[in-house]
Structure formats: C-alpha cells, structure tokens
JSON list of C-alpha atoms in Angstrom, two decimals:
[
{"chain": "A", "resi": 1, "resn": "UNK", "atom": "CA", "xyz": [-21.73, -19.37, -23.04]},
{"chain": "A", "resi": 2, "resn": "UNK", "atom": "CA", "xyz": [-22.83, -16.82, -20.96]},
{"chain": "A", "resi": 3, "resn": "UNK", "atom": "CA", "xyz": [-20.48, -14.11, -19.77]},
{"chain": "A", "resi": 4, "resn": "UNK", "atom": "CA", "xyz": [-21.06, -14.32, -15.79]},
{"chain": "A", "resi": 5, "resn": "UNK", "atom": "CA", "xyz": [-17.72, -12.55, -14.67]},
{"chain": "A", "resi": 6, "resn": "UNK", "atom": "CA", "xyz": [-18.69, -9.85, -16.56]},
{"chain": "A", "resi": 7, "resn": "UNK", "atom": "CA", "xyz": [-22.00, -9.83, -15.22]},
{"chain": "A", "resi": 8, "resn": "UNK", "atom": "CA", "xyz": [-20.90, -10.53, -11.35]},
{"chain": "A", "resi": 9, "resn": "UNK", "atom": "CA", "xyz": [-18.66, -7.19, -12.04]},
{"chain": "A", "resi": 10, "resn": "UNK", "atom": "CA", "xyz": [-21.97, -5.37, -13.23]},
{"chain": "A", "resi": 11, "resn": "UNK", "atom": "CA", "xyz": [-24.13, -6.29, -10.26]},
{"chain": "A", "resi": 12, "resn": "UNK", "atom": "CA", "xyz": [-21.50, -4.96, -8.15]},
{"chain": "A", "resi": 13, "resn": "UNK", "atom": "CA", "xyz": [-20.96, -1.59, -10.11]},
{"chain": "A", "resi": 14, "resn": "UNK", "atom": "CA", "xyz": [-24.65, -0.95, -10.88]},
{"chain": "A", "resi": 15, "resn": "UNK", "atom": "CA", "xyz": [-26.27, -2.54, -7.52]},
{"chain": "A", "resi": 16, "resn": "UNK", "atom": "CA", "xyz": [-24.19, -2.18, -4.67]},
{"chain": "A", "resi": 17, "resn": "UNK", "atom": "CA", "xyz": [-21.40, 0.27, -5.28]},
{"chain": "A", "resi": 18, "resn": "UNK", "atom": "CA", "xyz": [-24.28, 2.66, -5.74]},
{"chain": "A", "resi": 19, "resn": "UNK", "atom": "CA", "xyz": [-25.67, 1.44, -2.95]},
{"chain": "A", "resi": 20, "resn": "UNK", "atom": "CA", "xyz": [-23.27, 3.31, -0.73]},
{"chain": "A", "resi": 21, "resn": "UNK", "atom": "CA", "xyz": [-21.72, -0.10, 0.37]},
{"chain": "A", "resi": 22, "resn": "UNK", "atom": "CA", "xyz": [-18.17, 0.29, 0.05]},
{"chain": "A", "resi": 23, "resn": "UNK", "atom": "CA", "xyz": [-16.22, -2.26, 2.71]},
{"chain": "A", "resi": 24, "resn": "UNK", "atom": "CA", "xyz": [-13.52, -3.87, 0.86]},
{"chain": "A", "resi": 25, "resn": "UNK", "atom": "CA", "xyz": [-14.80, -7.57, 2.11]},
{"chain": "A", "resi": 26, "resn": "UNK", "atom": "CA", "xyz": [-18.25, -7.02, 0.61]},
{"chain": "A", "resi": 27, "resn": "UNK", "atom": "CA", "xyz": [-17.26, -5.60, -2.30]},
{"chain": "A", "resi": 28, "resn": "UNK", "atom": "CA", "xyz": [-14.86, -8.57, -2.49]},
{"chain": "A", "resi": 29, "resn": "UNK", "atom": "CA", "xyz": [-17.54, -11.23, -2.03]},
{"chain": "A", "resi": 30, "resn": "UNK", "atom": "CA", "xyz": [-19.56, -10.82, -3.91]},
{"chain": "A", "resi": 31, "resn": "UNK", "atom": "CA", "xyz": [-17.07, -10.15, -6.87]},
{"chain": "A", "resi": 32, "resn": "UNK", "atom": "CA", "xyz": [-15.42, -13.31, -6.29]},
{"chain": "A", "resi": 33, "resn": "UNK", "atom": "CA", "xyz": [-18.82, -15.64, -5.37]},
{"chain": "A", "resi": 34, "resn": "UNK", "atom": "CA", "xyz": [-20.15, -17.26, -8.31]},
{"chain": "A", "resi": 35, "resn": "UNK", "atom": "CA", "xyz": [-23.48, -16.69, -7.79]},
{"chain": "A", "resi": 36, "resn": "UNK", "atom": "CA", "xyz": [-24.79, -18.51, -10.85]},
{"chain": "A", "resi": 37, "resn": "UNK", "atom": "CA", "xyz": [-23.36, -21.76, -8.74]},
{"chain": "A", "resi": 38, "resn": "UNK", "atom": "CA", "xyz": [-25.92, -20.89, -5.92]},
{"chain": "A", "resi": 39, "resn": "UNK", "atom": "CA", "xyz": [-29.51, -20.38, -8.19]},
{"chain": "A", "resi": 40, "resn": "UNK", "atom": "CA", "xyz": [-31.66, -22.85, -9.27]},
{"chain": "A", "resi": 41, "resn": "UNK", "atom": "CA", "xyz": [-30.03, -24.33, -12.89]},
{"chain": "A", "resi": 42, "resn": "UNK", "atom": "CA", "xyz": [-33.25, -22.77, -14.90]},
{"chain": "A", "resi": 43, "resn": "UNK", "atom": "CA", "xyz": [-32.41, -19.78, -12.83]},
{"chain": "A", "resi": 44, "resn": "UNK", "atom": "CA", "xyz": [-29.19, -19.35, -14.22]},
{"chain": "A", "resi": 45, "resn": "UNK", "atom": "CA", "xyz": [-29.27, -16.65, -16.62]},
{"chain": "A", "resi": 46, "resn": "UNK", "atom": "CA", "xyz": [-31.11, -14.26, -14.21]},
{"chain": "A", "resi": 47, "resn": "UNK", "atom": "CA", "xyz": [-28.55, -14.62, -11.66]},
{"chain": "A", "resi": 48, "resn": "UNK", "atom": "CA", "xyz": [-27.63, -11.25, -11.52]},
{"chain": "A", "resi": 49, "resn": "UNK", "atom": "CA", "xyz": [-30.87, -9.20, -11.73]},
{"chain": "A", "resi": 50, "resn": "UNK", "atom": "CA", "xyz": [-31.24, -6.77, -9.17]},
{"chain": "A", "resi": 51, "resn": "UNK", "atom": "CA", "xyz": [-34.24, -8.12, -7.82]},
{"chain": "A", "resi": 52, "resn": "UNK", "atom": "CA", "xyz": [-35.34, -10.77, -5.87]},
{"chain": "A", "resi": 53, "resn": "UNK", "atom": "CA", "xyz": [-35.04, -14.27, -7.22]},
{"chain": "A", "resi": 54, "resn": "UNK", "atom": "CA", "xyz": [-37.80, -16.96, -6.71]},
{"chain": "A", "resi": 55, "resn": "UNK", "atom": "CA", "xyz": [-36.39, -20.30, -5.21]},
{"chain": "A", "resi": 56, "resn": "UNK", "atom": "CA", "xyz": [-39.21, -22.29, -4.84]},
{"chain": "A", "resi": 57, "resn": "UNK", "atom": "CA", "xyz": [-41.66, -22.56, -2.02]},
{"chain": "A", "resi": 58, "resn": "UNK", "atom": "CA", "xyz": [-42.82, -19.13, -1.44]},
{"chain": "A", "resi": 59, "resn": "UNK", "atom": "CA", "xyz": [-38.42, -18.63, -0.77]},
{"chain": "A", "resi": 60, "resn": "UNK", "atom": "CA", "xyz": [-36.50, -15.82, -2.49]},
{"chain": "A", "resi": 61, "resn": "UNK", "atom": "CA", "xyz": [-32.69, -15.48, -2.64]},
{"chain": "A", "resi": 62, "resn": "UNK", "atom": "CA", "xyz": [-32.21, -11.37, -1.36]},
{"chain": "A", "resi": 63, "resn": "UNK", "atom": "CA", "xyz": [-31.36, -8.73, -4.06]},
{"chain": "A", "resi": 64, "resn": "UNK", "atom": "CA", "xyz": [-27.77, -8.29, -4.07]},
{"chain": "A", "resi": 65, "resn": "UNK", "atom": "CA", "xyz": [-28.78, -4.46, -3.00]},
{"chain": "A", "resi": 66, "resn": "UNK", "atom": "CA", "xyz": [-30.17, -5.66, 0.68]},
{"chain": "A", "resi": 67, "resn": "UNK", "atom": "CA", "xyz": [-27.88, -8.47, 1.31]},
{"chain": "A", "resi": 68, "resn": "UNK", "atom": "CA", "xyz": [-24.43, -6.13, 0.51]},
{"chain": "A", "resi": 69, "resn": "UNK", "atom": "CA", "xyz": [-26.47, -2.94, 2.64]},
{"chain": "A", "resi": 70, "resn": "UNK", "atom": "CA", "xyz": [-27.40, -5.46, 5.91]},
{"chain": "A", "resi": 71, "resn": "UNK", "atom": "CA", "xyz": [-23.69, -7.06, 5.80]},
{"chain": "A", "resi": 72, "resn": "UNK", "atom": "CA", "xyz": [-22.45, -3.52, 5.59]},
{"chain": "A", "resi": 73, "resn": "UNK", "atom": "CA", "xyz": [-24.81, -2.47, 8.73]},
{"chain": "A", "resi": 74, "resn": "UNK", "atom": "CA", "xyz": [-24.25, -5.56, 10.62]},
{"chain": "A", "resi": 75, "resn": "UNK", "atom": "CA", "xyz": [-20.06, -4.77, 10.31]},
{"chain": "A", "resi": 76, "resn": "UNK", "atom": "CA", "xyz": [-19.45, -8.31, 10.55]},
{"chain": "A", "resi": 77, "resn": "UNK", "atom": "CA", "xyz": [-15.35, -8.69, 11.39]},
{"chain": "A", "resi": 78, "resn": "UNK", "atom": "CA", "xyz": [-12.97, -11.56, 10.28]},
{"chain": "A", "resi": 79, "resn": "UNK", "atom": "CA", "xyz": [-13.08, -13.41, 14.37]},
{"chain": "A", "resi": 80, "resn": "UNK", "atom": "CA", "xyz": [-16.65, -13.70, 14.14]},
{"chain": "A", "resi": 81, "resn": "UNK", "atom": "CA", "xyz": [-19.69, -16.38, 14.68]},
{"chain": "A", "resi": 82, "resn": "UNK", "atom": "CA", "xyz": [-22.95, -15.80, 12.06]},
{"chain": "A", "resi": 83, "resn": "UNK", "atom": "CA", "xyz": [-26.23, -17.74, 11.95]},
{"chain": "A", "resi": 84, "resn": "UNK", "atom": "CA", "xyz": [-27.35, -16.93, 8.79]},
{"chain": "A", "resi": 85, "resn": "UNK", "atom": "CA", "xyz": [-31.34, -18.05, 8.85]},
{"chain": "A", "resi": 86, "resn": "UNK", "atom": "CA", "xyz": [-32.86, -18.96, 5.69]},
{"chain": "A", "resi": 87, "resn": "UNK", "atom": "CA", "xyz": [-29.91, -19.77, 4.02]},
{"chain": "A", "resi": 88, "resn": "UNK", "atom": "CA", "xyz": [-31.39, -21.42, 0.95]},
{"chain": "A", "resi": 89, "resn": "UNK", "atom": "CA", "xyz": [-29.54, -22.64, -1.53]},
{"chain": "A", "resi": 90, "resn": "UNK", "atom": "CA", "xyz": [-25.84, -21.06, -0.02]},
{"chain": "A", "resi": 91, "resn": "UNK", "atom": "CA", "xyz": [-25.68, -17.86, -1.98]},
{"chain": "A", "resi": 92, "resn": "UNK", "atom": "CA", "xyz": [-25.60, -15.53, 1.29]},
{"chain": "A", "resi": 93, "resn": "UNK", "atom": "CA", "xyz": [-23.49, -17.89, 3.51]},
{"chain": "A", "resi": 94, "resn": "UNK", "atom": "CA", "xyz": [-20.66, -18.29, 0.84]},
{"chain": "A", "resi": 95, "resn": "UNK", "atom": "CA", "xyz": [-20.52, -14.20, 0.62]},
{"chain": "A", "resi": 96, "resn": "UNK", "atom": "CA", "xyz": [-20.80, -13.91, 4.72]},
{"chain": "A", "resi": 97, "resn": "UNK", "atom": "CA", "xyz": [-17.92, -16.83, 4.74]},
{"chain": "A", "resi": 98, "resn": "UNK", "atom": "CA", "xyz": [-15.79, -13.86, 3.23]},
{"chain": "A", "resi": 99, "resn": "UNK", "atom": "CA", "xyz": [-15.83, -11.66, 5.54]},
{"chain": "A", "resi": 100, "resn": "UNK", "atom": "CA", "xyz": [-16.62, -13.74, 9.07]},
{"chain": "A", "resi": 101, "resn": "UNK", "atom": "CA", "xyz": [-14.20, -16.65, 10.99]},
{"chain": "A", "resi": 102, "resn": "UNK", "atom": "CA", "xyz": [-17.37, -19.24, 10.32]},
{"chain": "A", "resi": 103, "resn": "UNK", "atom": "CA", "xyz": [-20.84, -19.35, 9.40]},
{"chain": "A", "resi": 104, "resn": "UNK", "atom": "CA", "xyz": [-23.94, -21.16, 10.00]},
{"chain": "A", "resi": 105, "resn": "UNK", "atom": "CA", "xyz": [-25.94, -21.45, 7.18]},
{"chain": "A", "resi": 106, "resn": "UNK", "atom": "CA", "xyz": [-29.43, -22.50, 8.84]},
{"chain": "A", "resi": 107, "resn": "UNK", "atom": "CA", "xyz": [-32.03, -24.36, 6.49]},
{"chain": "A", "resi": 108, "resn": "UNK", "atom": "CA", "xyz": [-35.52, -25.69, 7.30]},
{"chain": "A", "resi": 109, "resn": "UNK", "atom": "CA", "xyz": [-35.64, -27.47, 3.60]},
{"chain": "A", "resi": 110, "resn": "UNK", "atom": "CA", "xyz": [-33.41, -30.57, 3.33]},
{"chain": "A", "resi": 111, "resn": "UNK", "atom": "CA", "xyz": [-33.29, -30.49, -0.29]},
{"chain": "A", "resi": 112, "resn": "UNK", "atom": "CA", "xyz": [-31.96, -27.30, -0.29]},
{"chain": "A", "resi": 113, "resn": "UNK", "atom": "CA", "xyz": [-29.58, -27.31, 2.79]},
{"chain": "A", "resi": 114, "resn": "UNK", "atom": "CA", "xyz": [-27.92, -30.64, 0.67]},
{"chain": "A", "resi": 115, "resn": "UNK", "atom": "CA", "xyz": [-27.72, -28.28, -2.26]},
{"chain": "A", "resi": 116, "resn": "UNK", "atom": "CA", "xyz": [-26.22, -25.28, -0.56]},
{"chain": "A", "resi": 117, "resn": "UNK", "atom": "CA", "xyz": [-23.82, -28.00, 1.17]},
{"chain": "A", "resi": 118, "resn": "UNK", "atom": "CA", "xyz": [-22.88, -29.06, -2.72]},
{"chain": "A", "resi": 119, "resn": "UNK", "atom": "CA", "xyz": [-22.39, -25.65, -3.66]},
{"chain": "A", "resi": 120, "resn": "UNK", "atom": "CA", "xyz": [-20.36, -24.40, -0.88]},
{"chain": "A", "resi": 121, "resn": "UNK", "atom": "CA", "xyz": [-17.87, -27.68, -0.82]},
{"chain": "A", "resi": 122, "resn": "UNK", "atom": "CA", "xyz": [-17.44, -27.10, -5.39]},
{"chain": "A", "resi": 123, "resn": "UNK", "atom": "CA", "xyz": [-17.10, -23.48, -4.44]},
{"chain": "A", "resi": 124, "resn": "UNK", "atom": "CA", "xyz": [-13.66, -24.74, -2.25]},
{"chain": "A", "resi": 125, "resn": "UNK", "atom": "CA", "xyz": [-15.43, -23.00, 0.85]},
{"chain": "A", "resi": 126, "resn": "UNK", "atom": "CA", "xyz": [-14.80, -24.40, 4.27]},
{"chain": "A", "resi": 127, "resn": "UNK", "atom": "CA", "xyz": [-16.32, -22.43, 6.97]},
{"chain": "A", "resi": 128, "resn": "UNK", "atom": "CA", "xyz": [-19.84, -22.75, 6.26]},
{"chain": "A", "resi": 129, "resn": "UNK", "atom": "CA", "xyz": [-21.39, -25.14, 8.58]},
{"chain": "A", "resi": 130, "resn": "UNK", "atom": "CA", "xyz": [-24.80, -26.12, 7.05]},
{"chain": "A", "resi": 131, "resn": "UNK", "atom": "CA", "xyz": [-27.30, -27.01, 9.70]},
{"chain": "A", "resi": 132, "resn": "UNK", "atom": "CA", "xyz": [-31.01, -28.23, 9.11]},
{"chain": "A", "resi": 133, "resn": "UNK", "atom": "CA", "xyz": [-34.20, -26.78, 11.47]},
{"chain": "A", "resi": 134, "resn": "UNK", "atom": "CA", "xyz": [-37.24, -24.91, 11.48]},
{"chain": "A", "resi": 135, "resn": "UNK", "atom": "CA", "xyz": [-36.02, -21.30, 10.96]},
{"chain": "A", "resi": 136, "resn": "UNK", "atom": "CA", "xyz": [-37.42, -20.09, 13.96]},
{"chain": "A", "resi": 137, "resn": "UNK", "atom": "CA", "xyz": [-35.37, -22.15, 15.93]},
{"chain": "A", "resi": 138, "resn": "UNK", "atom": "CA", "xyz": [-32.69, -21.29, 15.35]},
{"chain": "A", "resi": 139, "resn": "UNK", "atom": "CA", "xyz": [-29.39, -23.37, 15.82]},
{"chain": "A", "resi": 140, "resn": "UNK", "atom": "CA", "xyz": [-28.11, -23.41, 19.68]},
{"chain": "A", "resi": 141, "resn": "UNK", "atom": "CA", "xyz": [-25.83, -25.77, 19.56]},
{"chain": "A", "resi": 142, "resn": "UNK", "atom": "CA", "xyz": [-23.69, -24.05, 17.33]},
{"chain": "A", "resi": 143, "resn": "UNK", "atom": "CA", "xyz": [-23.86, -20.66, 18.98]},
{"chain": "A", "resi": 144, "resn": "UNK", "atom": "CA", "xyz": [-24.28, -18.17, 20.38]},
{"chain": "A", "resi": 145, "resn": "UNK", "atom": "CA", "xyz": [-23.69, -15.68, 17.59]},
{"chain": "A", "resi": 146, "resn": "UNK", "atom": "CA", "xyz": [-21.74, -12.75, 17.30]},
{"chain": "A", "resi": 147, "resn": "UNK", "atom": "CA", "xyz": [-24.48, -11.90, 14.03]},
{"chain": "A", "resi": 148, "resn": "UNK", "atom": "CA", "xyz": [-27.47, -13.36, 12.58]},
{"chain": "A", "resi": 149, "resn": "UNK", "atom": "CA", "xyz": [-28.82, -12.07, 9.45]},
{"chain": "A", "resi": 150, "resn": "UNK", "atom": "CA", "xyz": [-32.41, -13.50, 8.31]},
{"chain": "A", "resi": 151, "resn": "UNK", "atom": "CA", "xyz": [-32.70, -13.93, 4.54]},
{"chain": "A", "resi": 152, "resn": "UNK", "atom": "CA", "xyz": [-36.29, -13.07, 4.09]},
{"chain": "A", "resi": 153, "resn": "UNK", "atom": "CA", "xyz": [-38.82, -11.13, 5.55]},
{"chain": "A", "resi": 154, "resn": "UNK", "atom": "CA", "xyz": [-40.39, -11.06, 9.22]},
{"chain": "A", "resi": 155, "resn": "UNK", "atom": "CA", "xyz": [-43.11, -9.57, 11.21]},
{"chain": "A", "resi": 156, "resn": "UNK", "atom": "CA", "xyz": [-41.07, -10.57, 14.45]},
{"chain": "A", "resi": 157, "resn": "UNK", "atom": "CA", "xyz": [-38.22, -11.98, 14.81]},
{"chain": "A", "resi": 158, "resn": "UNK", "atom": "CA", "xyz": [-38.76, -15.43, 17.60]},
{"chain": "A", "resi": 159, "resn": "UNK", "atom": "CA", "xyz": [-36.77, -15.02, 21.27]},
{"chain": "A", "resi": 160, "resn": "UNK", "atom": "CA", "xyz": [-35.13, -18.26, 20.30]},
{"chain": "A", "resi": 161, "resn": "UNK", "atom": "CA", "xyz": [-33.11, -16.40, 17.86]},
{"chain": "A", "resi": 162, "resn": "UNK", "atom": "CA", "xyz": [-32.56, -13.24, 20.03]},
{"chain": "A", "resi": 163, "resn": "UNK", "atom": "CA", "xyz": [-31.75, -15.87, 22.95]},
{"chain": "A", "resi": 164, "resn": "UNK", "atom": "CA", "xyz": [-28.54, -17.09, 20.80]},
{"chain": "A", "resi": 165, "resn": "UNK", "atom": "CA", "xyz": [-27.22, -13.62, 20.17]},
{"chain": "A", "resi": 166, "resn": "UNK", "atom": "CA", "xyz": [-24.61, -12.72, 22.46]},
{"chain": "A", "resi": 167, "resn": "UNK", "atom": "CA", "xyz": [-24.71, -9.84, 24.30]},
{"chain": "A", "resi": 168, "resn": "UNK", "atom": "CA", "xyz": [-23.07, -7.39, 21.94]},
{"chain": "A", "resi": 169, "resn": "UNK", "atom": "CA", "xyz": [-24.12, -8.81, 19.27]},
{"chain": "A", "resi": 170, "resn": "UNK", "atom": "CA", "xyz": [-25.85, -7.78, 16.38]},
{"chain": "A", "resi": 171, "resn": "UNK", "atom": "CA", "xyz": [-28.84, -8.68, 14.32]},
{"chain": "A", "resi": 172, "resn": "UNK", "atom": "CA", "xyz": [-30.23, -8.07, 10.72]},
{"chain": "A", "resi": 173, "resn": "UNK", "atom": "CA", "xyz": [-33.77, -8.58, 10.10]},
{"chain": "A", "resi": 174, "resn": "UNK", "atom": "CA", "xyz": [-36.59, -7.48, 7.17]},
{"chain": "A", "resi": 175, "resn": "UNK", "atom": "CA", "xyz": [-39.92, -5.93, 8.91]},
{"chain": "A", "resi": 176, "resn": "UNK", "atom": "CA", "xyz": [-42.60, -6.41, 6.62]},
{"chain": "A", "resi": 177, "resn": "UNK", "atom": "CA", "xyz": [-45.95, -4.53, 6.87]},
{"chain": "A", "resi": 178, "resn": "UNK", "atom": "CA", "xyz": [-47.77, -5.31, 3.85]},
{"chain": "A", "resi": 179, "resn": "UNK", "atom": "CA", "xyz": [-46.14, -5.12, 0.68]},
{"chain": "A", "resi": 180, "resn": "UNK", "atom": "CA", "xyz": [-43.86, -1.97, 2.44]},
{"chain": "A", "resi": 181, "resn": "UNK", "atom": "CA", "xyz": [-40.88, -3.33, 4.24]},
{"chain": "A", "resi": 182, "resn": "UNK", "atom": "CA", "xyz": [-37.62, -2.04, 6.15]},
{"chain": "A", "resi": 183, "resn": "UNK", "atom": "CA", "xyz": [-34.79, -3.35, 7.05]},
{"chain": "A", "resi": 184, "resn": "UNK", "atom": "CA", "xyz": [-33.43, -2.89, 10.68]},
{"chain": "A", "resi": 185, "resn": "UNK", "atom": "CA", "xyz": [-30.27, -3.93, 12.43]},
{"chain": "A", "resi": 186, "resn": "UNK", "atom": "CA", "xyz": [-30.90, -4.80, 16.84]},
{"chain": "A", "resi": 187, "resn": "UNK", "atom": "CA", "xyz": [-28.13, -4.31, 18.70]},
{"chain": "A", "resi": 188, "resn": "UNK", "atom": "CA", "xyz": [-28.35, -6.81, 22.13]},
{"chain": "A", "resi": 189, "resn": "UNK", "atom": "CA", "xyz": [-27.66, -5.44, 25.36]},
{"chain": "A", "resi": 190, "resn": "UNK", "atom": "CA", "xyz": [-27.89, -6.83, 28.85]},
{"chain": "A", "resi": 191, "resn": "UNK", "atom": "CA", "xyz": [-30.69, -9.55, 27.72]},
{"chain": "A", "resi": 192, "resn": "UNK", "atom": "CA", "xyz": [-32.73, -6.94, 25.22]},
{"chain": "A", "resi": 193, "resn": "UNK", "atom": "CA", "xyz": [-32.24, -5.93, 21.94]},
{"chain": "A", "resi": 194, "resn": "UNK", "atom": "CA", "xyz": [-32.86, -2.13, 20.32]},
{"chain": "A", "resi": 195, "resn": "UNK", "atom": "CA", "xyz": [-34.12, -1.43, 16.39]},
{"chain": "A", "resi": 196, "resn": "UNK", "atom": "CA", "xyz": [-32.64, 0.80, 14.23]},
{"chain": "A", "resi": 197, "resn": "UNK", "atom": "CA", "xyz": [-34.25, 1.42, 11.06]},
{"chain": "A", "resi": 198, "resn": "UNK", "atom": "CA", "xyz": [-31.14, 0.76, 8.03]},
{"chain": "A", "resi": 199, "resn": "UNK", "atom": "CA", "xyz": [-32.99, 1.00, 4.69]},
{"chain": "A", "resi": 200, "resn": "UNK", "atom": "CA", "xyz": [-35.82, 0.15, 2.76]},
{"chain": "A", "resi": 201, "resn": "UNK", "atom": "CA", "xyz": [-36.54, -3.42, 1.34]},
{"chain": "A", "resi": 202, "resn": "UNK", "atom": "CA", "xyz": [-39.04, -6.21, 0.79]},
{"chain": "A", "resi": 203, "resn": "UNK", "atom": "CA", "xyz": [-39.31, -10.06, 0.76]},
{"chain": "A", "resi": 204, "resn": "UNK", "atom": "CA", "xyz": [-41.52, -12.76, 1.51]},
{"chain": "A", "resi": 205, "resn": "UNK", "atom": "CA", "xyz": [-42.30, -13.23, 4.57]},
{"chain": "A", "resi": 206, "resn": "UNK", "atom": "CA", "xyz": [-39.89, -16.70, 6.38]},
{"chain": "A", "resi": 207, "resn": "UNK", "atom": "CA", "xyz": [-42.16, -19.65, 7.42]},
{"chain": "A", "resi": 208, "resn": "UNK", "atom": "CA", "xyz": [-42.69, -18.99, 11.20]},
{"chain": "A", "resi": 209, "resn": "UNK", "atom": "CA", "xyz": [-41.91, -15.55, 11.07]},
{"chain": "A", "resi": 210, "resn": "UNK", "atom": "CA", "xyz": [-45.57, -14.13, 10.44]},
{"chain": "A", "resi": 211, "resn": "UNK", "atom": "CA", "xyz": [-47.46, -11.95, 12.40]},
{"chain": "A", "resi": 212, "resn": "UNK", "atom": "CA", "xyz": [-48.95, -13.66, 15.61]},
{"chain": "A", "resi": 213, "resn": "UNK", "atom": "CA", "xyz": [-52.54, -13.25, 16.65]},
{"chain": "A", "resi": 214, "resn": "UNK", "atom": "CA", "xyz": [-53.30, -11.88, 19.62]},
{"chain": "A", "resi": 215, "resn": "UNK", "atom": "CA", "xyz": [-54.17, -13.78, 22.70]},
{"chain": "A", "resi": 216, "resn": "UNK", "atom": "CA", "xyz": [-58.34, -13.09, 23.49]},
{"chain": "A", "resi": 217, "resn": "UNK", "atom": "CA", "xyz": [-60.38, -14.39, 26.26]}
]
C-alpha cells in the first residue's frame, strides 16, 4: 500500500513551503486533503507530482505549486464566498473549503462535477456547493463572490465572471501566451478590475476561455 501521508507531507515540504507560501490555512490544506481521493483511480500513484496532472478532456488538475501561490495571493479569509471555475474532480474546492466560509465548485462536465460531489461528501466536507455550467458562465445565482480562482489557463477571463465579483473582491486567473504563462491576481474596483502579475505558471487553456478573434468588416 502506498504511503500517501508521507507523500502529502513531501509535496508540501518540497513544493510549496519552498514556494514561499507560508499561511497556516494553506499549509494546513493541503496537509490534511487527501488528494489521492480527488485524481482519477489510474491516477493514483502520481498524485503528488509536482506537475500538472491530466484529467481527461484536454483538463489538468493545477500543480500543487500554483494552486498553494494563487490561494496565498488571493488571501482568501474564513467569512468568505469563492467560485472556484473549473473545479474538476474537487481537489481545489476541498483545499479552498479550508480556508473560506463556502465554496462553489463550478463544473461544465457532469461526470466530473458528480465525482467531485462523491469526493467532497467521503471527504466529510460540507461547504462545497457543486454547481454544473459552461465555465464561462459562471454561477450567479450563487454569488456574487468575494474570490474566484480559475483552475486552468485563460487568454481572457469572460465579464460574466468579473460581473459576479463584488466590488472588493479579488480574482485569480492563468494568462497564457503560447506555451509561456503567468499568473495574475485583479483586484475589482468601482465596476473594473486591475492585473497584477503574481508568478509564473502554465496550463491548458479552459474551454471558452481562448483567445477571441477580432471583429473585421
């Protein structure tokens, strides 16, 4: 039998400690979240590679690295909303749960929204509300949000999703340009939101978050 809490324990010492994420809540997390519970079952024994893991359809679950840096950027406190778009198979939401009052774990694929659902409710978590529609819609009727954090890349991120931010409210997205990508936290102010670069990072690109061609006459 595999030795995961040894290997949970390692991802934390080797991949985010290092890192330079130190809050006590994320450190926490993602000690105490099973994260062999939230892969694929053939996925299993890479679990806790520092790399991003492959969940089918073009979908990755985020390095431990970027996940524990954005949560550390985005600050998120214990009274707090979060849409967490792209939630996959629950990995991210069940960490977030940790450290906010509730979370929305947002999922365009049934299948896996039912199996991040399983996953959360064996995992004894109760403040994930799973929610199913197209990522770049968002989910209004459960916010707005005092955070979103978007689990995979983006060449924009949609106004729907800006639209459910409140004002004050912070947001965690991936830039892609290419292969070369950055991570950048907006901060939402009167109606608008401002970019500030965080770290380096990559990840596929979220369905209906590509780059949008340019209107031509």
């Amino acid at each position: 039998m595999s030795d995961f809490p040894t290997r949970r324990t390692m991802m934390v010492d080797t991949q985010v400690r290092p890192s330079d994420v130190t809050k006590f809540p994320i450190i926490d997390a993602m000690l105490t979240i099973k994260r062999e519970d939230f892969v694929p079952t053939v996925q299993r024994e890479t679990a806790y590679l520092g790399e991003n893991l492959e969940i089918g359809a073009g979908r990755v679950i985020l390095e431990p690295r970027t996940l524990a840096k954005m949560l550390d950027a985005l600050d998120i406190t214990p009274d707090e909303l979060v849409l967490d778009v792209g939630a996959g198979l629950g990995y991210s939401a069940a960490v977030i749960a940790h450290m906010a009052q509730a979370v929305v774990a947002l999922e365009e694929d049934e299948a896996m929204s039912s199996e991040a659902q399983d996953a959360l409710s064996a995992a004894g978590i109760d403040n994930v509300i799973t929610h199913v529609e197209a990522l770049k819609d968002g989910a209004a009727e459960h916010g707005p949000y005092d955070a979103i954090v978007i689990e995979g890349g983006v060449t924009h991120v949609p106004d729907a999703l800006i639209a459910q931010l409140k004002d004050g409210g912070r947001i965690a997205a991936l830039f892609m340009d290419g292969a070369l990508g950055e991570v950048r936290i907006g901060y939402k102010r009167d109606g608008a939101v401002s970019w500030r670069r965080a770290f380096n990072a990559g990840a596929p690109v979220l369905p209906g978050f590509e780059k949008q061609d340019a209107f031509t006459l």
